[in-house]
Amino acid sequence: MEAIGIGAAANVSSETAKADVLDWRHRVEKVVTEKEKKVKDLEVKAKTKCFFGLCPNIKSRYQLSRKAEEATATFDKLIKDCQFERVGYPDIPEAIVRTGFEAFKSREEVFNDIMESLKDATTSMIGVYGMAGVGKTYVVKEVERQLHEVKLFDSVVRATVSRIPDIKEIQDQIAYSLGLKLEENSPVVRARRLCERLRRERNVIILDDLWKKLDLEEVGIPFGSQHKGCKILLTSRSQNVLTNGMDSTKTFAIGDLDGEEAWEFFKKMAGDSFESDEELRSTAIEVAKKCARLPLLRNKPLYFWSVALQRLQRPYLEKCSDDISAEVHSAIELSIDHLSSEDLKQIFLLCSLLRRVNRIEDLLRYALGLGLIKGANSMKAARDSLLKMMSTLKESCLLLDSKSSNEESFDVHDLTYIVAKSIASKDNKVLALTEEDEDIVTDWSNGESMKECNKIILQHPSINKLPDQLNCPHKDLSLTLPDNFFKEAKNLKVLHLTRMHFSSLPSSIGLLTSLSTLCLDCCKLGDNLPIIGALKNLNVLSLMASDIKIVPKEIGQLLKLKLLDVSGCTKLKTISADVLPSLSKLEELYMGGTSIQWGQPNTSLAELNTLSHLSTLEVQIPDARAAPEDFFQKLQKLEGYKIFIGKEWERFGNYQYSRTLKLRLNTSIDDLDHGIKKLVKRTQDLELDELKGVKIALKELTDEERLSHLQNLCIRNGLDIESIIHDKNEFPRLQSLTLQDLPQLVSFCSQDKIDASSLPERELPLFGEKISFPSLEKLQLSSLSVTRVWQNQLSNVSFYTHEKLTTLKIEGCGNIKYLLSFSMAKYLVHLKYFEITKCNCLEEIIFWEDIEEESEVTMTLSLFPQLKSLELKDLQHLRGFCFNSQNKVIEFPFMKSMTIYNCPNLESFICRYTREGKQRISSQGDLFDNKVAFPNLEKVIISFLRKMKMIWRKPLPPNSFPKLQVLFVEGCDELLTIFPSNMLITFQRLHRLFVHNCGSLQQVFEIMHEENETALPATAQLRELHIGELPKLKYIWKNDPKGIFSFKKICAIVVCDCQSLKNVFPASITQDLPKLGYLSISHSGVEEIVSKLEEGSDSETAVNFEFDQLYDLVLWKLPELKCFYPGKHTAKWPMLNKLEVVECGKMKILGTHLNTNNGQLDSPIHPPLFLVEKAGFQAIEYLVLSEFSRSIEIWKENVHGSLDFKKLKVLEVYECNTMTYIFSVSMALDLVQLEDIKVKQCPMMEQIIKGAEETEMDILLLPELREIRLESCSRLTSFCMGSITLECPSLLKIVVDDCPKMYAMASTREQEDREIVGREKTPFFNYKVLCAHLKHLKLSSTNIKKLWPDKPDRAISSNVLNLQCLFVKRCHNLEYLFPSFLVKNFERLYLLSLNNCENMEEIIFTDGLAAAAEDEIPQIYLFTKLSFLKLGRLPKLRTFCHQENSETNTLFNQRVIFFFCIFIVILLFISIRILTCFPH
């Protein structure tokens, strides 16, 4: 029909038909279809004639006529309905959103918060902020993509605003996404049209990259009450822009990725080029630590990464190159340039250069000295201005809060630091070196370059020395300094030297007359401290934690001094008389942590009262009686103070509160002057310790006045305290309350005890009706004797006074049985951290009470909605956390971490009660059942729950444990399984699993195959599996999980002390472990690592195992281990770096094996341990083999290069009882990286390297070998056997111990035969052994007859040139040590020890002749470096060196001279009668 063309007209002009037009068109099409069918049916009937075709069918024709009339009426109505002003609107292009979004945990949380806020009807404008490059746009693009998918809104549009907003461009971006054409030029008209279009439907407007306030009305975006269906999502680098500029209802910060997230993201963005190159990978990891959020260096070779790392570490050399994301560099630089003032920019640059190693207080001192804080006439005003500037910088995401718990510190993002350092060095002439920087300043005397610097910051750099003079007259400066170091630095404003040792301060420091700030912190200052008195312009002097013992009188000459800091100077005992009164402008004085004995001569506290400008004081007063009368009264003017009275207080560190008072008195409170009470009234942080004879702690200190300023109250170690206050009181600002070790405490308010006289004293609640804590956030109770903390039922005073609690810790309160009623618990809506420890009588945390059953229809009760962490430790009688009698699910919606430790009677987390009798229903031993849910729990630690039989039982609530990442189970004796019957599917995000010391555990994962299994197995997210001390464990995986679960993401597996375990993996798992990097199996009954494939599989087909990422394999003390896999298989280990096989006595084969006989290993002889193809172990660097009692070869004897060990660095072989040698010469040629070889307790070992007598090779070169250690090898005769020369140019150390047949490092078979029959004395070192750098030689219990040959040889001479230490012990066949010709070559020998050598006759062998020159002057032997000489148990020793014509045996004579020998030990000599003639 023609009418249908109306509905399709919209498509002709690339428009989209309107909804009502489409509806009309669908109705028309439906009517036409129906009418056509009926008409056709009637036409057929109408054409059929009656009476054998003689007459027409009158009835059918009549019906056809009636249907035609009805159709006409229907179509007339449809035509009337199609009176549309317009049939469509311009076609809106489908959004193409490629986000590249990574679902990392840190980003996912922000994403979820944004999505929830968009659903919230009360939220109209949402902001997302973070530093440049951190991923704000990625997140909002993902929001846009998902909003398009779920169709929550009619339209979702996004526009980029940028630093300089172009209103027309923003309008065009929004209009294009809406399919709206804005052809008008007038901004007002365009805005009106856009606003009208947006008001027609529900929409989300995303405005990306705001730098300042944007006038939404000017753009044409309706918001707030103008159109409640419009949600606005903003991104900016500045929180201030979002909150103050745009009035965002909610804002969310996007911070750094954590370490694991950063590396995963970095690998994806940078490509996989480093995965196969270990050196490239290690460099890439270092780069990732610096900038793992940036798409850098995709698939680049090693030198690109090395340059990137160098530039990231030393950005001050030049601006970052294009390779290191110039876009991000420019973006951050733009943020810095956008700061509102030059002072703010300079403060930021100073923060960046100081970075996380400095405190805000240090920053203040530098900024004052540099004149960066304008208009501040006092230290307090300067501090306030600085804090305001730092707040602005944090809102701009250029500064971060410190990651440490230290609130005094700040931090700067790595990338921001790099850019700031670059700007500072280029534009502000700053030289800044840290511990990460190499010593690039090789020429300090370069006057021209140093003159350009105006700031020098050296933070632990590797600088060897400083110049004689610092020739940079404009500098501000943050080893031993030369005396004239500061001679040319007369304009220096700030000098901070930390942890330096001075014998005396440089005299040139007195020339720094322009110096404003001097900090000599943590220094040993020597004896020239008075020179500081010459620095007349000094405003700030800090000697914090230095070693000064006295503040010299010259400090009193610093008349402009505003701040003096001697805190932490533990040796400081005296301040010279009249120093403090002379400092008339002093505003801040820090003396905490010193040893000043106030009240002694020259140390009067009265001097402090003369400082009229003093506003801040930190002082420790060991004895309260040292305070003069009215001392505390006169301190009322102080704006900030930390006053510690009493001995042995901890350091002053906490700067959270500006007014702190701590009292530990050895006398009565009455001995303090009345001013202390006024001081207490103004105190924010009050701690009372060891109050003596006091029953009501605050009564004497406060006169029951309202403590309106108190924020933290800590009372501890009060043996007599029964109450804290006397009568009803309110602590309006108290945020933290700690009551500790108060054994007599009955109630917080003593009046409660009087009012409740009918109750036994011990049944009184600690907090009654007389007390109110409207601001309390942290409550800690420790070692109290109370039985109740709060009343059981709600009373007239509602429990709302505690509803702001975020932290609740109860420890050692042994009389408490129940803590909270369910009604009270519901008020703790802000509780985040809940910890209960060592409360031995506690049975339930939240107890039963007579309350009406919940009338709500919901089946879920939410408890502690903000709780993040729950810890229950050492609760001997705890039966459950809370009760549940209403058959509802109790949900802990925000809990992240749970620890339950040593609660031996705990069976169930939720105690079940009957509704009528309130009787506790006995548990089946399930810790978590279907009545408790933890939708956000990430970490669970369960330890020593002796009655728990199962951790969880199916079915769990659908929202329980979906985010669990870490599970630690230990000491649960009744536990049989961890994950029963495929429950692992519930824990899809589990990353780390630890199971230890569970005596009954039989399996970890129970796998059940079901008939309706899905085609695709679920991929478990498990990364680490650690199991140990499980004596009954039979299976890690009970049944093969093939087709149900995949464990392809496992990176590390550790199995220890599981004696019943026969195998570790089912075969299907082992074939799919692409990320496994670490595998350790030890002290277990394992017979094979991988179990054989199930029956019915093709036994003739070899199973392939490829461990592409495995770098460390440890098989330790597995006495039953026979093989890796019992059937035909191939194995590849291309990344294996470290292999330890220790005490695996039955081990037959580790590598590839292709021959079997009925499933058994089939070989005519014992196969070698490493039977692999060439690619098998080519990456091994560390190899340990131990305890192979059967006959074994490590590897098959084969040609050079067939088994690749080119990367092997360390080889250790222990207790291999049948091994006769380790390497053939042909294999040893491949050991080009070998550094260390140790062989111990191998009784059949004859040589380490065995070679044929005839060989084409002349030299066996081991270029990197540094140490050889051979111990307890009873048949070992030599290190290397054969005619080849052994060359070890890097060898530093040889140790041979308890090898009674070893006589040489290298020997031929012929030499060995002669040695056996005693026809030849083969030297330990001969011309076939080259080790020119040997430094340490230790020989013990060997068969050595000679160490060196008797005749001179160039090779032998070079071997001893670097020898420094020589130990010889129990070498009974040695008759002498040195041949005479060789002595002159021991130029560096400084230690010589000879002990228990029965046949040693002389040290230097001269063959009985007096070697003399032509003039018959005897040869003199010099030991120029020898410092330590030990000779012991040498019964035949006649002399050190034979002297001709000597009538007596003297140990030392004139032929031997020791120039520096200072330590000589001589023990138990028999042959020597006289010890004389010892030249020195």
mmCIF file of N, CA, C and O in Angstrom, residues 684-747:
data_model
loop_
_atom_site.group_PDB
_atom_site.id
_atom_site.type_symbol
_atom_site.label_atom_id
_atom_site.label_comp_id
_atom_site.label_asym_id
_atom_site.label_seq_id
_atom_site.Cartn_x
_atom_site.Cartn_y
_atom_site.Cartn_z
ATOM 1 N N GLN A 684 44.151 19.098 73.370
ATOM 2 C CA GLN A 684 43.471 18.239 72.404
ATOM 3 C C GLN A 684 43.828 16.768 72.610
ATOM 4 O O GLN A 684 43.018 15.890 72.372
ATOM 5 N N ASP A 685 45.042 16.530 73.060
ATOM 6 C CA ASP A 685 45.559 15.167 73.198
ATOM 7 C C ASP A 685 46.063 15.006 74.626
ATOM 8 O O ASP A 685 47.065 15.600 75.004
ATOM 9 N N LEU A 686 45.356 14.215 75.437
ATOM 10 C CA LEU A 686 45.680 14.069 76.850
ATOM 11 C C LEU A 686 45.955 12.606 77.161
ATOM 12 O O LEU A 686 45.140 11.726 76.847
ATOM 13 N N GLU A 687 47.112 12.344 77.759
ATOM 14 C CA GLU A 687 47.457 10.985 78.172
ATOM 15 C C GLU A 687 47.867 11.006 79.637
ATOM 16 O O GLU A 687 48.725 11.792 80.041
ATOM 17 N N LEU A 688 47.255 10.133 80.421
ATOM 18 C CA LEU A 688 47.543 10.007 81.847
ATOM 19 C C LEU A 688 48.056 8.602 82.099
ATOM 20 O O LEU A 688 47.382 7.612 81.785
ATOM 21 N N ASP A 689 49.254 8.508 82.670
ATOM 22 C CA ASP A 689 49.885 7.209 82.869
ATOM 23 C C ASP A 689 50.378 7.101 84.313
ATOM 24 O O ASP A 689 50.989 8.031 84.849
ATOM 25 N N GLU A 690 50.078 5.980 84.934
ATOM 26 C CA GLU A 690 50.561 5.672 86.272
ATOM 27 C C GLU A 690 50.156 6.734 87.304
ATOM 28 O O GLU A 690 50.967 7.168 88.128
ATOM 29 N N LEU A 691 48.905 7.161 87.239
ATOM 30 C CA LEU A 691 48.415 8.064 88.283
ATOM 31 C C LEU A 691 48.334 7.312 89.603
ATOM 32 O O LEU A 691 47.761 6.226 89.681
ATOM 33 N N LYS A 692 48.873 7.892 90.613
ATOM 34 C CA LYS A 692 48.962 7.223 91.911
ATOM 35 C C LYS A 692 47.918 7.792 92.870
ATOM 36 O O LYS A 692 47.759 9.003 92.983
ATOM 37 N N GLY A 693 47.210 6.882 93.569
ATOM 38 C CA GLY A 693 46.257 7.289 94.593
ATOM 39 C C GLY A 693 45.056 8.022 94.043
ATOM 40 O O GLY A 693 44.397 8.764 94.780
ATOM 41 N N VAL A 694 44.728 7.818 92.783
ATOM 42 C CA VAL A 694 43.607 8.525 92.155
ATOM 43 C C VAL A 694 42.511 7.525 91.837
ATOM 44 O O VAL A 694 42.759 6.516 91.157
ATOM 45 N N LYS A 695 41.286 7.779 92.296
ATOM 46 C CA LYS A 695 40.157 6.889 92.013
ATOM 47 C C LYS A 695 39.286 7.396 90.876
ATOM 48 O O LYS A 695 38.703 6.598 90.151
ATOM 49 N N ILE A 696 39.181 8.717 90.747
ATOM 50 C CA ILE A 696 38.430 9.298 89.629
ATOM 51 C C ILE A 696 39.444 10.083 88.800
ATOM 52 O O ILE A 696 39.916 11.144 89.211
ATOM 53 N N ALA A 697 39.749 9.567 87.650
ATOM 54 C CA ALA A 697 40.940 10.007 86.919
ATOM 55 C C ALA A 697 40.947 11.487 86.600
ATOM 56 O O ALA A 697 41.960 12.166 86.787
ATOM 57 N N LEU A 698 39.837 12.044 86.118
ATOM 58 C CA LEU A 698 39.840 13.424 85.641
ATOM 59 C C LEU A 698 39.325 14.415 86.677
ATOM 60 O O LEU A 698 39.321 15.620 86.412
ATOM 61 N N LYS A 699 38.909 13.948 87.814
ATOM 62 C CA LYS A 699 38.278 14.861 88.773
ATOM 63 C C LYS A 699 39.228 15.948 89.233
ATOM 64 O O LYS A 699 38.881 17.127 89.270
ATOM 65 N N GLU A 700 40.472 15.578 89.577
ATOM 66 C CA GLU A 700 41.414 16.556 90.105
ATOM 67 C C GLU A 700 41.986 17.461 89.016
ATOM 68 O O GLU A 700 42.491 18.548 89.302
ATOM 69 N N LEU A 701 41.908 17.030 87.781
ATOM 70 C CA LEU A 701 42.519 17.802 86.695
ATOM 71 C C LEU A 701 41.554 18.770 86.025
ATOM 72 O O LEU A 701 41.968 19.714 85.360
ATOM 73 N N THR A 702 40.262 18.524 86.139
ATOM 74 C CA THR A 702 39.315 19.300 85.337
ATOM 75 C C THR A 702 38.308 20.084 86.144
ATOM 76 O O THR A 702 37.620 20.939 85.585
ATOM 77 N N ASP A 703 38.182 19.790 87.439
ATOM 78 C CA ASP A 703 37.103 20.404 88.225
ATOM 79 C C ASP A 703 35.754 20.152 87.568
ATOM 80 O O ASP A 703 34.838 20.983 87.619
ATOM 81 N N GLU A 704 35.661 18.978 86.887
ATOM 82 C CA GLU A 704 34.417 18.578 86.225
ATOM 83 C C GLU A 704 33.970 19.573 85.163
ATOM 84 O O GLU A 704 32.793 19.658 84.829
ATOM 85 N N GLU A 705 34.885 20.336 84.641
ATOM 86 C CA GLU A 705 34.522 21.259 83.565
ATOM 87 C C GLU A 705 34.416 20.493 82.258
ATOM 88 O O GLU A 705 35.025 19.445 82.060
ATOM 89 N N ARG A 706 33.667 21.057 81.348
ATOM 90 C CA ARG A 706 33.461 20.435 80.031
ATOM 91 C C ARG A 706 34.742 20.537 79.214
ATOM 92 O O ARG A 706 35.262 21.625 78.994
ATOM 93 N N LEU A 707 35.280 19.401 78.777
ATOM 94 C CA LEU A 707 36.527 19.384 78.013
ATOM 95 C C LEU A 707 36.185 19.521 76.531
ATOM 96 O O LEU A 707 36.196 18.551 75.769
ATOM 97 N N SER A 708 35.910 20.731 76.137
ATOM 98 C CA SER A 708 35.370 20.970 74.789
ATOM 99 C C SER A 708 36.411 20.826 73.698
ATOM 100 O O SER A 708 36.064 20.678 72.532
ATOM 101 N N HIS A 709 37.714 20.890 74.054
ATOM 102 C CA HIS A 709 38.755 20.786 73.027
ATOM 103 C C HIS A 709 39.330 19.373 72.916
ATOM 104 O O HIS A 709 40.038 19.076 71.948
ATOM 105 N N LEU A 710 39.054 18.528 73.872
ATOM 106 C CA LEU A 710 39.712 17.228 73.931
ATOM 107 C C LEU A 710 39.290 16.356 72.759
ATOM 108 O O LEU A 710 38.101 16.117 72.522
ATOM 109 N N GLN A 711 40.303 15.835 72.011
ATOM 110 C CA GLN A 711 40.053 14.965 70.873
ATOM 111 C C GLN A 711 40.592 13.551 71.091
ATOM 112 O O GLN A 711 40.065 12.599 70.523
ATOM 113 N N ASN A 712 41.623 13.430 71.899
ATOM 114 C CA ASN A 712 42.178 12.109 72.172
ATOM 115 C C ASN A 712 42.432 11.987 73.666
ATOM 116 O O ASN A 712 43.107 12.822 74.265
ATOM 117 N N LEU A 713 41.910 10.952 74.286
ATOM 118 C CA LEU A 713 42.095 10.709 75.715
ATOM 119 C C LEU A 713 42.615 9.288 75.896
ATOM 120 O O LEU A 713 42.007 8.327 75.418
ATOM 121 N N CYS A 714 43.744 9.184 76.561
ATOM 122 C CA CYS A 714 44.343 7.882 76.840
ATOM 123 C C CYS A 714 44.685 7.814 78.320
ATOM 124 O O CYS A 714 45.436 8.649 78.832
ATOM 125 N N ILE A 715 44.123 6.824 79.004
ATOM 126 C CA ILE A 715 44.405 6.624 80.423
ATOM 127 C C ILE A 715 44.845 5.179 80.602
ATOM 128 O O ILE A 715 44.128 4.251 80.204
ATOM 129 N N ARG A 716 46.042 4.999 81.177
ATOM 130 C CA ARG A 716 46.577 3.644 81.290
ATOM 131 C C ARG A 716 47.349 3.474 82.600
ATOM 132 O O ARG A 716 47.776 4.443 83.217
ATOM 133 N N ASN A 717 47.465 2.225 83.003
ATOM 134 C CA ASN A 717 48.296 1.847 84.159
ATOM 135 C C ASN A 717 47.890 2.563 85.440
ATOM 136 O O ASN A 717 48.730 3.015 86.212
ATOM 137 N N GLY A 718 46.599 2.683 85.643
ATOM 138 C CA GLY A 718 46.099 3.287 86.888
ATOM 139 C C GLY A 718 45.556 2.217 87.804
ATOM 140 O O GLY A 718 44.404 1.777 87.669
ATOM 141 N N LEU A 719 46.352 1.795 88.746
ATOM 142 C CA LEU A 719 45.978 0.663 89.582
ATOM 143 C C LEU A 719 44.806 0.967 90.507
ATOM 144 O O LEU A 719 44.114 0.051 90.957
ATOM 145 N N ASP A 720 44.568 2.233 90.816
ATOM 146 C CA ASP A 720 43.519 2.597 91.774
ATOM 147 C C ASP A 720 42.299 3.226 91.118
ATOM 148 O O ASP A 720 41.317 3.525 91.800
ATOM 149 N N ILE A 721 42.329 3.455 89.832
ATOM 150 C CA ILE A 721 41.244 4.190 89.165
ATOM 151 C C ILE A 721 39.988 3.333 89.089
ATOM 152 O O ILE A 721 40.013 2.214 88.570
ATOM 153 N N GLU A 722 38.877 3.876 89.607
ATOM 154 C CA GLU A 722 37.581 3.206 89.563
ATOM 155 C C GLU A 722 36.644 3.835 88.542
ATOM 156 O O GLU A 722 35.761 3.158 88.017
ATOM 157 N N SER A 723 36.823 5.133 88.298
ATOM 158 C CA SER A 723 35.995 5.847 87.322
ATOM 159 C C SER A 723 36.860 6.880 86.626
ATOM 160 O O SER A 723 37.951 7.232 87.096
ATOM 161 N N ILE A 724 36.359 7.382 85.515
ATOM 162 C CA ILE A 724 37.086 8.410 84.770
ATOM 163 C C ILE A 724 36.588 9.793 85.148
ATOM 164 O O ILE A 724 37.367 10.716 85.368
ATOM 165 N N ILE A 725 35.266 9.961 85.223
ATOM 166 C CA ILE A 725 34.687 11.240 85.633
ATOM 167 C C ILE A 725 33.713 10.977 86.776
ATOM 168 O O ILE A 725 33.322 9.831 87.043
ATOM 169 N N HIS A 726 33.289 12.082 87.430
ATOM 170 C CA HIS A 726 32.416 11.936 88.602
ATOM 171 C C HIS A 726 30.950 12.007 88.229
ATOM 172 O O HIS A 726 30.145 11.198 88.677
ATOM 173 N N ASP A 727 30.588 12.982 87.407
ATOM 174 C CA ASP A 727 29.171 13.195 87.131
ATOM 175 C C ASP A 727 28.956 13.322 85.635
ATOM 176 O O ASP A 727 29.895 13.309 84.842
ATOM 177 N N LYS A 728 27.727 13.476 85.265
ATOM 178 C CA LYS A 728 27.330 13.535 83.863
ATOM 179 C C LYS A 728 28.163 14.566 83.109
ATOM 180 O O LYS A 728 28.344 15.684 83.566
ATOM 181 N N ASN A 729 28.656 14.154 81.954
ATOM 182 C CA ASN A 729 29.530 15.038 81.182
ATOM 183 C C ASN A 729 29.428 14.671 79.715
ATOM 184 O O ASN A 729 29.042 13.570 79.341
ATOM 185 N N GLU A 730 29.817 15.617 78.898
ATOM 186 C CA GLU A 730 29.826 15.392 77.451
ATOM 187 C C GLU A 730 31.208 15.754 76.929
ATOM 188 O O GLU A 730 31.819 16.727 77.368
ATOM 189 N N PHE A 731 31.678 14.945 76.018
ATOM 190 C CA PHE A 731 32.959 15.192 75.356
ATOM 191 C C PHE A 731 32.657 15.455 73.888
ATOM 192 O O PHE A 731 32.724 14.547 73.055
ATOM 193 N N PRO A 732 32.319 16.693 73.561
ATOM 194 C CA PRO A 732 31.740 16.967 72.229
ATOM 195 C C PRO A 732 32.686 16.697 71.067
ATOM 196 O O PRO A 732 32.226 16.391 69.964
ATOM 197 N N ARG A 733 34.011 16.803 71.286
ATOM 198 C CA ARG A 733 34.951 16.644 70.169
ATOM 199 C C ARG A 733 35.849 15.422 70.330
ATOM 200 O O ARG A 733 36.745 15.212 69.515
ATOM 201 N N LEU A 734 35.623 14.636 71.342
ATOM 202 C CA LEU A 734 36.479 13.474 71.571
ATOM 203 C C LEU A 734 36.342 12.472 70.431
ATOM 204 O O LEU A 734 35.254 11.973 70.150
ATOM 205 N N GLN A 735 37.463 12.185 69.780
ATOM 206 C CA GLN A 735 37.472 11.279 68.636
ATOM 207 C C GLN A 735 38.074 9.926 68.978
ATOM 208 O O GLN A 735 37.736 8.924 68.359
ATOM 209 N N SER A 736 38.991 9.906 69.947
ATOM 210 C CA SER A 736 39.673 8.662 70.276
ATOM 211 C C SER A 736 39.748 8.498 71.781
ATOM 212 O O SER A 736 40.131 9.424 72.494
ATOM 213 N N LEU A 737 39.388 7.306 72.278
ATOM 214 C CA LEU A 737 39.406 7.018 73.709
ATOM 215 C C LEU A 737 40.100 5.676 73.920
ATOM 216 O O LEU A 737 39.716 4.665 73.322
ATOM 217 N N THR A 738 41.131 5.677 74.770
ATOM 218 C CA THR A 738 41.863 4.456 75.109
ATOM 219 C C THR A 738 41.887 4.298 76.628
ATOM 220 O O THR A 738 42.331 5.201 77.339
ATOM 221 N N LEU A 739 41.406 3.171 77.104
ATOM 222 C CA LEU A 739 41.461 2.812 78.520
ATOM 223 C C LEU A 739 42.213 1.498 78.616
ATOM 224 O O LEU A 739 41.765 0.476 78.066
ATOM 225 N N GLN A 740 43.349 1.492 79.312
ATOM 226 C CA GLN A 740 44.229 0.328 79.280
ATOM 227 C C GLN A 740 44.802 0.047 80.667
ATOM 228 O O GLN A 740 45.233 0.966 81.371
ATOM 229 N N ASP A 741 44.807 -1.213 81.034
ATOM 230 C CA ASP A 741 45.387 -1.661 82.307
ATOM 231 C C ASP A 741 44.842 -0.864 83.490
ATOM 232 O O ASP A 741 45.587 -0.249 84.261
ATOM 233 N N LEU A 742 43.522 -0.891 83.630
ATOM 234 C CA LEU A 742 42.844 -0.245 84.760
ATOM 235 C C LEU A 742 42.037 -1.329 85.466
ATOM 236 O O LEU A 742 40.824 -1.468 85.259
ATOM 237 N N PRO A 743 42.656 -2.134 86.303
ATOM 238 C CA PRO A 743 41.996 -3.331 86.849
ATOM 239 C C PRO A 743 40.833 -3.036 87.785
ATOM 240 O O PRO A 743 39.963 -3.891 87.964
ATOM 241 N N GLN A 744 40.789 -1.834 88.378
ATOM 242 C CA GLN A 744 39.718 -1.502 89.317
ATOM 243 C C GLN A 744 38.597 -0.695 88.668
ATOM 244 O O GLN A 744 37.640 -0.318 89.352
ATOM 245 N N LEU A 745 38.712 -0.433 87.384
ATOM 246 C CA LEU A 745 37.707 0.404 86.733
ATOM 247 C C LEU A 745 36.354 -0.294 86.733
ATOM 248 O O LEU A 745 36.228 -1.443 86.289
ATOM 249 N N VAL A 746 35.331 0.427 87.228
ATOM 250 C CA VAL A 746 33.971 -0.111 87.308
ATOM 251 C C VAL A 746 33.084 0.531 86.259
ATOM 252 O O VAL A 746 32.375 -0.147 85.525
ATOM 253 N N SER A 747 33.095 1.848 86.205
ATOM 254 C CA SER A 747 32.268 2.557 85.224
ATOM 255 C C SER A 747 32.969 3.853 84.847
ATOM 256 O O SER A 747 33.796 4.371 85.599
#
